[in-house]
């Protein structure tokens, strides 16, 4: 359910940019680390619902999920951590530091050209 | 069609308040722990016992988050600890702005440690920073030993994990819970996580939790 609040923040940011561009937004690209626990379908559904009647009505959201990253304590390799078998792909060690999760970022907005 | 690069963090309104809270707590040298778990895992019982048994060592205040009612705040109030109740009226997590208001209503100067008892929910609260010093996860044995694997975010982000209701484990009891599995799964994601096996009801195992709390307050 936290997707609703994220959808509200997104809508506010996209609406500000839309007013600046004075054009119709068609798609917004978002990226986030998986620890943000964003469910795409719920986020898109919430966004669609609250965007009704605004300049953002009908636009699409695309969400890119970034994997957790770890840094190997043995060989310093930075790698994508697989939740079920977390280990360094280079040296095989399972001793690593989890790096901070990527924040939720509104990367870009696509606008229609008249 | 044309594209505009934005590159802006979303949740930013929440993060601004989280930063304010964090600065406030650092300035006042207060430890603030955000407790997160499913409903019914025993967060409030852990708090009431901790407050009572540590009352000669550290002064604790509580920010209580619930969707409705002040039932939990009443239980905390019975220990004579200062408490502020936040009702989220349906929202499944606390926001930094709510904690910001609650901090103004606590006698922060008199306290060593502030607990935030988040809304009972293993998912959403972990995604909203409140400006706390650290998160504490609570998992009770009746919830099952697969929770760190199924809900990784909170276990990856917490400083400590309390496995509660261990009095329900043992001979003749119908609870299947593999403590070693939970430890292994939690440590896979979070090597440094502190683990405490406790029963807040009987008091079993609480001493090492108290020692860790006192040490954390002293090392601020």
Tab-separated table of N, CA, C and O in Angstrom, chain A:
chain	number	residue	atom	x	y	z
A	1	UNK	N	0.811	-1.199	0.000
A	1	UNK	CA	0.000	0.000	0.000
A	1	UNK	C	0.851	1.259	0.000
A	1	UNK	O	0.385	2.331	-0.335
A	2	UNK	N	2.137	1.149	0.328
A	2	UNK	CA	2.969	2.362	0.309
A	2	UNK	C	3.147	2.904	-1.110
A	2	UNK	O	3.548	4.041	-1.292
A	3	UNK	N	2.780	2.101	-2.104
A	3	UNK	CA	2.855	2.559	-3.493
A	3	UNK	C	1.967	3.785	-3.731
A	3	UNK	O	2.277	4.617	-4.579
A	4	UNK	N	0.857	3.883	-3.004
A	4	UNK	CA	-0.054	5.023	-3.196
A	4	UNK	C	0.649	6.340	-2.875
A	4	UNK	O	0.540	7.316	-3.614
A	5	UNK	N	1.418	6.316	-1.784
A	5	UNK	CA	2.117	7.544	-1.410
A	5	UNK	C	3.232	7.875	-2.402
A	5	UNK	O	3.474	9.027	-2.722
A	6	UNK	N	3.883	6.832	-2.875
A	6	UNK	CA	4.930	7.051	-3.875
A	6	UNK	C	4.299	7.598	-5.156
A	6	UNK	O	4.830	8.519	-5.780
A	7	UNK	N	3.126	7.056	-5.520
A	7	UNK	CA	2.429	7.528	-6.716
A	7	UNK	C	2.086	9.017	-6.573
A	7	UNK	O	2.202	9.787	-7.527
A	8	UNK	N	1.702	9.430	-5.361
A	8	UNK	CA	1.373	10.853	-5.139
A	8	UNK	C	2.606	11.739	-5.323
A	8	UNK	O	2.538	12.778	-5.977
A	9	UNK	N	3.742	11.319	-4.755
A	9	UNK	CA	4.980	12.096	-4.912
A	9	UNK	C	5.393	12.152	-6.379
A	9	UNK	O	5.834	13.183	-6.876
A	10	UNK	N	5.236	11.003	-7.059
A	10	UNK	CA	5.578	10.957	-8.487
A	10	UNK	C	4.706	11.911	-9.286
A	10	UNK	O	5.207	12.686	-10.108
A	11	UNK	N	3.401	11.849	-9.013
A	11	UNK	CA	2.461	12.693	-9.753
A	11	UNK	C	2.795	14.176	-9.541
A	11	UNK	O	2.779	14.964	-10.494
A	12	UNK	N	3.148	14.533	-8.312
A	12	UNK	CA	3.481	15.934	-8.027
A	12	UNK	C	4.705	16.366	-8.835
A	12	UNK	O	4.702	17.434	-9.466
A	13	UNK	N	5.738	15.528	-8.851
A	13	UNK	CA	6.961	15.874	-9.576
A	13	UNK	C	6.722	15.925	-11.088
A	13	UNK	O	7.177	16.845	-11.777
A	14	UNK	N	5.998	14.935	-11.593
A	14	UNK	CA	5.729	14.901	-13.044
A	14	UNK	C	4.844	16.090	-13.444
A	14	UNK	O	5.060	16.711	-14.480
A	15	UNK	N	3.876	16.427	-12.602
A	15	UNK	CA	2.977	17.554	-12.920
A	15	UNK	C	3.754	18.861	-12.998
A	15	UNK	O	3.484	19.703	-13.875
A	16	UNK	N	4.710	19.057	-12.099
A	16	UNK	CA	5.530	20.279	-12.124
A	16	UNK	C	6.293	20.378	-13.447
A	16	UNK	O	6.315	21.418	-14.098
A	17	UNK	N	6.903	19.255	-13.842
A	17	UNK	CA	7.681	19.250	-15.087
A	17	UNK	C	6.757	19.431	-16.297
A	17	UNK	O	7.098	20.120	-17.264
A	18	UNK	N	5.564	18.833	-16.224
A	18	UNK	CA	4.605	18.923	-17.327
A	18	UNK	C	4.170	20.371	-17.543
A	18	UNK	O	4.068	20.841	-18.672
A	19	UNK	N	3.960	21.088	-16.449
A	19	UNK	CA	3.567	22.496	-16.556
A	19	UNK	C	4.690	23.308	-17.204
A	19	UNK	O	4.447	24.191	-18.029
A	20	UNK	N	5.926	22.963	-16.850
A	20	UNK	CA	7.091	23.658	-17.414
A	20	UNK	C	7.199	23.415	-18.921
A	20	UNK	O	7.480	24.310	-19.696
A	21	UNK	N	6.987	22.147	-19.300
A	21	UNK	CA	7.152	21.759	-20.710
A	21	UNK	C	5.949	22.184	-21.556
A	21	UNK	O	6.056	22.303	-22.774
A	22	UNK	N	4.825	22.348	-20.905
A	22	UNK	CA	3.573	22.629	-21.606
A	22	UNK	C	3.330	21.617	-22.724
A	22	UNK	O	3.025	21.980	-23.862
A	23	UNK	N	3.526	20.330	-22.414
A	23	UNK	CA	3.317	19.252	-23.384
A	23	UNK	C	2.681	18.075	-22.667
A	23	UNK	O	2.624	18.052	-21.441
A	24	UNK	N	2.209	17.108	-23.442
A	24	UNK	CA	1.545	15.959	-22.815
A	24	UNK	C	2.562	14.870	-22.475
A	24	UNK	O	3.254	14.359	-23.346
A	25	UNK	N	2.649	14.481	-21.193
A	25	UNK	CA	3.574	13.393	-20.833
A	25	UNK	C	2.991	12.042	-21.254
A	25	UNK	O	1.791	11.805	-21.073
A	26	UNK	N	3.836	11.172	-21.812
A	26	UNK	CA	3.336	9.863	-22.239
A	26	UNK	C	3.890	8.726	-21.392
A	26	UNK	O	3.255	7.702	-21.226
A	27	UNK	N	5.108	8.917	-20.883
A	27	UNK	CA	5.726	7.814	-20.142
A	27	UNK	C	6.763	8.369	-19.157
A	27	UNK	O	7.437	9.351	-19.463
A	28	UNK	N	6.857	7.741	-17.982
A	28	UNK	CA	7.894	8.135	-17.026
A	28	UNK	C	8.700	6.899	-16.663
A	28	UNK	O	8.133	5.820	-16.468
A	29	UNK	N	10.031	7.062	-16.630
A	29	UNK	CA	10.886	5.930	-16.258
A	29	UNK	C	11.396	6.125	-14.841
A	29	UNK	O	11.896	7.193	-14.489
A	30	UNK	N	11.261	5.057	-14.067
A	30	UNK	CA	11.637	5.096	-12.658
A	30	UNK	C	12.630	3.964	-12.413
A	30	UNK	O	12.510	2.893	-13.017
A	31	UNK	N	13.594	4.184	-11.542
A	31	UNK	CA	14.455	3.073	-11.145
A	31	UNK	C	14.468	2.990	-9.632
A	31	UNK	O	14.303	3.994	-8.940
A	32	UNK	N	14.656	1.786	-9.123
A	32	UNK	CA	14.725	1.639	-7.670
A	32	UNK	C	15.409	0.339	-7.298
A	32	UNK	O	15.383	-0.637	-8.037
A	33	UNK	N	16.050	0.342	-6.134
A	33	UNK	CA	16.642	-0.881	-5.602
A	33	UNK	C	15.542	-1.783	-5.095
A	33	UNK	O	14.470	-1.310	-4.715
A	34	UNK	N	15.798	-3.084	-5.074
A	34	UNK	CA	14.701	-4.000	-4.731
A	34	UNK	C	14.276	-3.890	-3.262
A	34	UNK	O	13.166	-4.264	-2.927
A	35	UNK	N	15.133	-3.328	-2.405
A	35	UNK	CA	14.716	-3.190	-1.006
A	35	UNK	C	13.660	-2.100	-0.820
A	35	UNK	O	13.091	-1.951	0.251
A	36	UNK	N	13.405	-1.303	-1.875
A	36	UNK	CA	12.308	-0.340	-1.798
A	36	UNK	C	10.948	-1.053	-1.780
A	36	UNK	O	9.935	-0.436	-1.499
A	37	UNK	N	10.970	-2.337	-2.123
A	37	UNK	CA	9.751	-3.145	-2.113
A	37	UNK	C	8.609	-2.512	-2.898
A	37	UNK	O	7.512	-2.319	-2.401
A	38	UNK	N	8.907	-2.146	-4.141
A	38	UNK	CA	7.874	-1.557	-4.998
A	38	UNK	C	7.259	-2.646	-5.860
A	38	UNK	O	7.961	-3.362	-6.563
A	39	UNK	N	5.958	-2.741	-5.815
A	39	UNK	CA	5.246	-3.646	-6.700
A	39	UNK	C	4.746	-2.820	-7.896
A	39	UNK	O	3.948	-1.901	-7.743
A	40	UNK	N	5.238	-3.184	-9.087
A	40	UNK	CA	4.928	-2.403	-10.301
A	40	UNK	C	3.434	-2.261	-10.548
A	40	UNK	O	2.944	-1.176	-10.833
A	41	UNK	N	2.733	-3.396	-10.448
A	41	UNK	CA	1.308	-3.366	-10.791
A	41	UNK	C	0.541	-2.438	-9.849
A	41	UNK	O	-0.325	-1.685	-10.288
A	42	UNK	N	0.894	-2.515	-8.562
A	42	UNK	CA	0.178	-1.681	-7.592
A	42	UNK	C	0.523	-0.212	-7.809
A	42	UNK	O	-0.340	0.661	-7.784
A	43	UNK	N	1.802	0.054	-8.084
A	43	UNK	CA	2.222	1.435	-8.318
A	43	UNK	C	1.510	2.006	-9.549
A	43	UNK	O	0.971	3.110	-9.514
A	44	UNK	N	1.475	1.227	-10.643
A	44	UNK	CA	0.834	1.703	-11.877
A	44	UNK	C	-0.663	1.907	-11.669
A	44	UNK	O	-1.247	2.884	-12.145
A	45	UNK	N	-1.268	0.989	-10.927
A	45	UNK	CA	-2.699	1.088	-10.660
A	45	UNK	C	-2.999	2.348	-9.836
A	45	UNK	O	-3.914	3.116	-10.157
A	46	UNK	N	-2.184	2.566	-8.805
A	46	UNK	CA	-2.392	3.736	-7.943
A	46	UNK	C	-2.173	5.022	-8.736
A	46	UNK	O	-2.939	5.984	-8.626
A	47	UNK	N	-1.136	5.019	-9.572
A	47	UNK	CA	-0.830	6.218	-10.358
A	47	UNK	C	-1.967	6.521	-11.332
A	47	UNK	O	-2.415	7.661	-11.447
A	48	UNK	N	-2.440	5.464	-12.001
A	48	UNK	CA	-3.529	5.628	-12.969
A	48	UNK	C	-4.752	6.253	-12.283
A	48	UNK	O	-5.383	7.164	-12.812
A	49	UNK	N	-5.031	5.751	-11.081
A	49	UNK	CA	-6.214	6.214	-10.351
A	49	UNK	C	-6.102	7.690	-9.961
A	49	UNK	O	-7.040	8.464	-10.163
A	50	UNK	N	-4.940	8.079	-9.438
A	50	UNK	CA	-4.850	9.465	-8.959
A	50	UNK	C	-4.549	10.455	-10.084
A	50	UNK	O	-4.751	11.646	-9.929
A	51	UNK	N	-4.066	9.929	-11.247
A	51	UNK	CA	-3.745	10.831	-12.361
A	51	UNK	C	-4.986	11.205	-13.171
A	51	UNK	O	-4.947	12.105	-14.005
A	52	UNK	N	-6.091	10.493	-12.927
A	52	UNK	CA	-7.340	10.772	-13.674
A	52	UNK	C	-7.732	12.229	-13.524
A	52	UNK	O	-7.725	12.764	-12.432
A	53	UNK	N	-8.038	12.861	-14.647
A	53	UNK	CA	-8.479	14.251	-14.600
A	53	UNK	C	-7.334	15.246	-14.544
A	53	UNK	O	-7.550	16.454	-14.512
A	54	UNK	N	-6.087	14.761	-14.503
A	54	UNK	CA	-4.934	15.671	-14.539
A	54	UNK	C	-4.264	15.566	-15.916
A	54	UNK	O	-4.627	14.711	-16.734
A	55	UNK	N	-3.257	16.403	-16.145
A	55	UNK	CA	-2.529	16.374	-17.418
A	55	UNK	C	-1.795	15.046	-17.591
A	55	UNK	O	-1.375	14.691	-18.688
A	56	UNK	N	-1.625	14.299	-16.512
A	56	UNK	CA	-0.873	13.036	-16.558
A	56	UNK	C	-1.777	11.825	-16.816
A	56	UNK	O	-1.301	10.688	-16.830
A	57	UNK	N	-3.076	12.066	-17.006
A	57	UNK	CA	-3.995	10.947	-17.211
A	57	UNK	C	-3.560	10.101	-18.407
A	57	UNK	O	-3.201	10.638	-19.455
A	58	UNK	N	-3.541	8.792	-18.208
A	58	UNK	CA	-3.256	7.861	-19.307
A	58	UNK	C	-1.778	7.626	-19.566
A	58	UNK	O	-1.419	6.815	-20.414
A	59	UNK	N	-0.895	8.311	-18.870
A	59	UNK	CA	0.531	8.083	-19.135
A	59	UNK	C	0.999	6.778	-18.525
A	59	UNK	O	0.378	6.223	-17.627
A	60	UNK	N	2.121	6.277	-19.035
A	60	UNK	CA	2.635	4.971	-18.628
A	60	UNK	C	3.803	5.137	-17.654
A	60	UNK	O	4.553	6.103	-17.748
A	61	UNK	N	3.935	4.196	-16.735
A	61	UNK	CA	5.113	4.173	-15.853
A	61	UNK	C	5.945	2.943	-16.188
A	61	UNK	O	5.400	1.858	-16.354
A	62	UNK	N	7.244	3.125	-16.294
A	62	UNK	CA	8.128	1.961	-16.466
A	62	UNK	C	9.075	1.912	-15.289
A	62	UNK	O	9.741	2.898	-14.986
A	63	UNK	N	9.118	0.745	-14.637
A	63	UNK	CA	9.939	0.623	-13.427
A	63	UNK	C	11.118	-0.324	-13.676
A	63	UNK	O	10.927	-1.456	-14.125
A	64	UNK	N	12.319	0.177	-13.429
A	64	UNK	CA	13.495	-0.692	-13.527
A	64	UNK	C	13.946	-1.030	-12.104
A	64	UNK	O	14.228	-0.144	-11.304
A	65	UNK	N	14.014	-2.325	-11.801
A	65	UNK	CA	14.448	-2.746	-10.465
A	65	UNK	C	15.940	-3.019	-10.472
A	65	UNK	O	16.415	-3.806	-11.280
A	66	UNK	N	16.654	-2.359	-9.573
A	66	UNK	CA	18.092	-2.591	-9.515
A	66	UNK	C	18.403	-3.610	-8.424
A	66	UNK	O	17.907	-3.493	-7.313
A	67	UNK	N	19.220	-4.608	-8.762
A	67	UNK	CA	19.513	-5.641	-7.756
A	67	UNK	C	20.325	-5.091	-6.596
A	67	UNK	O	20.969	-4.044	-6.722
A	68	UNK	N	20.306	-5.820	-5.482
A	68	UNK	CA	21.170	-5.440	-4.363
A	68	UNK	C	22.603	-5.689	-4.784
A	68	UNK	O	22.881	-6.652	-5.489
A	69	UNK	N	23.492	-4.834	-4.317
A	69	UNK	CA	24.893	-5.054	-4.648
A	69	UNK	C	25.705	-5.324	-3.400
A	69	UNK	O	25.445	-4.774	-2.326
A	70	UNK	N	26.684	-6.185	-3.572
A	70	UNK	CA	27.579	-6.497	-2.464
A	70	UNK	C	29.017	-6.270	-2.896
A	70	UNK	O	29.323	-6.267	-4.095
A	71	UNK	N	29.887	-6.044	-1.907
A	71	UNK	CA	31.317	-5.954	-2.210
A	71	UNK	C	32.021	-7.073	-1.448
A	71	UNK	O	31.912	-7.167	-0.218
A	72	UNK	N	32.740	-7.901	-2.200
A	72	UNK	CA	33.403	-9.074	-1.625
A	72	UNK	C	34.506	-8.641	-0.662
A	72	UNK	O	35.299	-7.752	-0.961
A	73	UNK	N	34.518	-9.262	0.521
A	73	UNK	CA	35.551	-8.923	1.506
A	73	UNK	C	36.879	-9.569	1.150
A	73	UNK	O	37.928	-9.162	1.631
A	74	UNK	N	36.819	-10.603	0.317
A	74	UNK	CA	38.026	-11.338	-0.044
A	74	UNK	C	38.744	-10.673	-1.229
A	74	UNK	O	39.938	-10.414	-1.166
A	75	UNK	N	37.990	-10.355	-2.301
A	75	UNK	CA	38.665	-9.849	-3.510
A	75	UNK	C	38.162	-8.463	-3.929
A	75	UNK	O	38.559	-7.957	-4.986
A	76	UNK	N	37.261	-7.847	-3.104
A	76	UNK	CA	36.765	-6.490	-3.367
A	76	UNK	C	35.853	-6.342	-4.583
A	76	UNK	O	35.477	-5.227	-4.936
A	77	UNK	N	35.545	-7.445	-5.245
A	77	UNK	CA	34.651	-7.396	-6.405
A	77	UNK	C	33.271	-6.859	-5.977
A	77	UNK	O	32.735	-7.270	-4.942
A	78	UNK	N	32.721	-5.920	-6.760
A	78	UNK	CA	31.343	-5.475	-6.525
A	78	UNK	C	30.441	-6.303	-7.438
A	78	UNK	O	30.724	-6.442	-8.626
A	79	UNK	N	29.392	-6.881	-6.866
A	79	UNK	CA	28.568	-7.783	-7.673
A	79	UNK	C	27.095	-7.709	-7.268
A	79	UNK	O	26.768	-7.207	-6.188
A	80	UNK	N	26.230	-8.174	-8.174
A	80	UNK	CA	24.796	-8.239	-7.882
A	80	UNK	C	24.540	-9.420	-6.947
A	80	UNK	O	24.941	-10.539	-7.240
A	81	UNK	N	23.853	-9.152	-5.842
A	81	UNK	CA	23.628	-10.197	-4.845
A	81	UNK	C	22.362	-10.967	-5.185
A	81	UNK	O	21.293	-10.388	-5.345
A	82	UNK	N	22.497	-12.269	-5.340
A	82	UNK	CA	21.301	-13.093	-5.524
A	82	UNK	C	20.809	-13.502	-4.148
A	82	UNK	O	21.563	-14.045	-3.346
A	83	UNK	N	19.520	-13.221	-3.915
A	83	UNK	CA	18.995	-13.425	-2.561
A	83	UNK	C	19.138	-14.865	-2.069
A	83	UNK	O	19.386	-15.101	-0.905
A	84	UNK	N	18.974	-15.803	-2.970
A	84	UNK	CA	18.954	-17.187	-2.500
A	84	UNK	C	20.348	-17.791	-2.360
A	84	UNK	O	20.559	-18.672	-1.547
A	85	UNK	N	21.295	-17.314	-3.173
A	85	UNK	CA	22.644	-17.831	-3.036
A	85	UNK	C	23.643	-16.677	-3.140
A	85	UNK	O	24.269	-16.483	-4.188
A	86	UNK	N	23.744	-15.874	-2.075
A	86	UNK	CA	24.624	-14.725	-2.184
A	86	UNK	C	26.097	-15.122	-2.053
A	86	UNK	O	26.522	-15.582	-1.012
A	87	UNK	N	26.812	-14.998	-3.161
A	87	UNK	CA	28.262	-15.234	-3.108
A	87	UNK	C	28.952	-14.498	-4.241
A	87	UNK	O	28.333	-14.168	-5.246
A	88	UNK	N	30.234	-14.231	-4.064
A	88	UNK	CA	30.998	-13.491	-5.061
A	88	UNK	C	31.189	-14.344	-6.316
A	88	UNK	O	31.667	-15.473	-6.217
A	89	UNK	N	30.813	-13.807	-7.491
A	89	UNK	CA	30.944	-14.611	-8.709
A	89	UNK	C	32.411	-14.781	-9.137
A	89	UNK	O	32.727	-15.670	-9.917
A	90	UNK	N	33.286	-13.922	-8.601
A	90	UNK	CA	34.680	-13.981	-9.035
A	90	UNK	C	35.468	-15.021	-8.216
A	90	UNK	O	36.128	-15.879	-8.787
A	91	UNK	N	35.352	-14.946	-6.876
A	91	UNK	CA	36.180	-15.844	-6.069
A	91	UNK	C	35.352	-16.858	-5.273
A	91	UNK	O	35.912	-17.735	-4.617
A	92	UNK	N	34.020	-16.710	-5.316
A	92	UNK	CA	33.171	-17.705	-4.657
A	92	UNK	C	32.967	-17.480	-3.165
A	92	UNK	O	32.231	-18.230	-2.515
A	93	UNK	N	33.578	-16.433	-2.594
A	93	UNK	CA	33.442	-16.188	-1.155
A	93	UNK	C	32.013	-15.734	-0.812
A	93	UNK	O	31.352	-15.069	-1.617
A	94	UNK	N	31.531	-16.110	0.358
A	94	UNK	CA	30.215	-15.605	0.775
A	94	UNK	C	30.365	-14.511	1.842
A	94	UNK	O	29.401	-14.135	2.503
A	95	UNK	N	31.574	-14.004	1.993
A	95	UNK	CA	31.821	-12.908	2.935
A	95	UNK	C	31.813	-11.585	2.163
A	95	UNK	O	32.729	-11.324	1.386
A	96	UNK	N	30.771	-10.794	2.375
A	96	UNK	CA	30.691	-9.539	1.624
A	96	UNK	C	29.910	-8.504	2.419
A	96	UNK	O	29.166	-8.839	3.335
A	97	UNK	N	30.113	-7.244	2.071
A	97	UNK	CA	29.313	-6.173	2.666
A	97	UNK	C	28.205	-5.813	1.689
A	97	UNK	O	28.466	-5.638	0.497
A	98	UNK	N	27.002	-5.694	2.233
A	98	UNK	CA	25.882	-5.266	1.401
A	98	UNK	C	26.014	-3.760	1.169
A	98	UNK	O	26.180	-3.000	2.117
A	99	UNK	N	25.955	-3.325	-0.074
A	99	UNK	CA	26.058	-1.883	-0.361
A	99	UNK	C	24.664	-1.254	-0.227
A	99	UNK	O	23.658	-1.951	-0.358
A	100	UNK	N	24.600	0.062	0.035
A	100	UNK	CA	23.272	0.686	0.225
A	100	UNK	C	22.366	0.471	-0.988
A	100	UNK	O	22.837	0.516	-2.127
A	101	UNK	N	21.105	0.232	-0.711
A	101	UNK	CA	20.117	-0.005	-1.759
A	101	UNK	C	19.934	1.256	-2.601
A	101	UNK	O	19.974	2.369	-2.079
A	102	UNK	N	19.750	1.064	-3.912
A	102	UNK	CA	19.527	2.224	-4.775
A	102	UNK	C	18.211	2.898	-4.409
A	102	UNK	O	17.213	2.214	-4.188
A	103	UNK	N	18.178	4.244	-4.314
A	103	UNK	CA	16.913	4.908	-3.976
A	103	UNK	C	15.946	4.889	-5.158
A	103	UNK	O	16.330	4.544	-6.275
A	104	UNK	N	14.706	5.256	-4.875
A	104	UNK	CA	13.711	5.361	-5.939
A	104	UNK	C	13.942	6.684	-6.671
A	104	UNK	O	13.893	7.747	-6.064
A	105	UNK	N	14.217	6.586	-7.965
A	105	UNK	CA	14.541	7.794	-8.722
A	105	UNK	C	13.629	7.916	-9.940
A	105	UNK	O	13.401	6.936	-10.663
A	106	UNK	N	13.084	9.116	-10.137
A	106	UNK	CA	12.364	9.414	-11.381
A	106	UNK	C	13.437	9.789	-12.388
A	106	UNK	O	14.070	10.845	-12.281
A	107	UNK	N	13.722	8.897	-13.331
A	107	UNK	CA	14.854	9.086	-14.245
A	107	UNK	C	14.521	10.061	-15.367
A	107	UNK	O	15.225	11.027	-15.594
A	108	UNK	N	13.443	9.781	-16.112
A	108	UNK	CA	13.102	10.669	-17.236
A	108	UNK	C	11.620	10.610	-17.545
A	108	UNK	O	10.924	9.670	-17.160
A	109	UNK	N	11.171	11.656	-18.222
A	109	UNK	CA	9.768	11.704	-18.663
A	109	UNK	C	9.764	11.898	-20.177
A	109	UNK	O	10.553	12.698	-20.708
A	110	UNK	N	8.906	11.158	-20.825
A	110	UNK	CA	8.739	11.347	-22.270
A	110	UNK	C	7.515	12.218	-22.519
A	110	UNK	O	6.469	12.011	-21.894
A	111	UNK	N	7.671	13.182	-23.422
A	111	UNK	CA	6.551	14.063	-23.770
A	111	UNK	C	6.226	13.915	-25.248
A	111	UNK	O	7.119	13.672	-26.059
A	112	UNK	N	4.936	14.113	-25.549
A	112	UNK	CA	4.485	14.058	-26.936
A	112	UNK	C	4.897	15.348	-27.643
A	112	UNK	O	4.804	16.420	-27.051
A	113	UNK	N	5.346	15.232	-28.905
A	113	UNK	CA	5.645	16.436	-29.675
A	113	UNK	C	4.377	16.791	-30.436
A	113	UNK	O	3.724	15.908	-30.972
A	114	UNK	N	4.050	18.058	-30.422
A	114	UNK	CA	2.821	18.504	-31.140
A	114	UNK	C	2.957	18.257	-32.631
A	114	UNK	O	3.999	18.460	-33.192
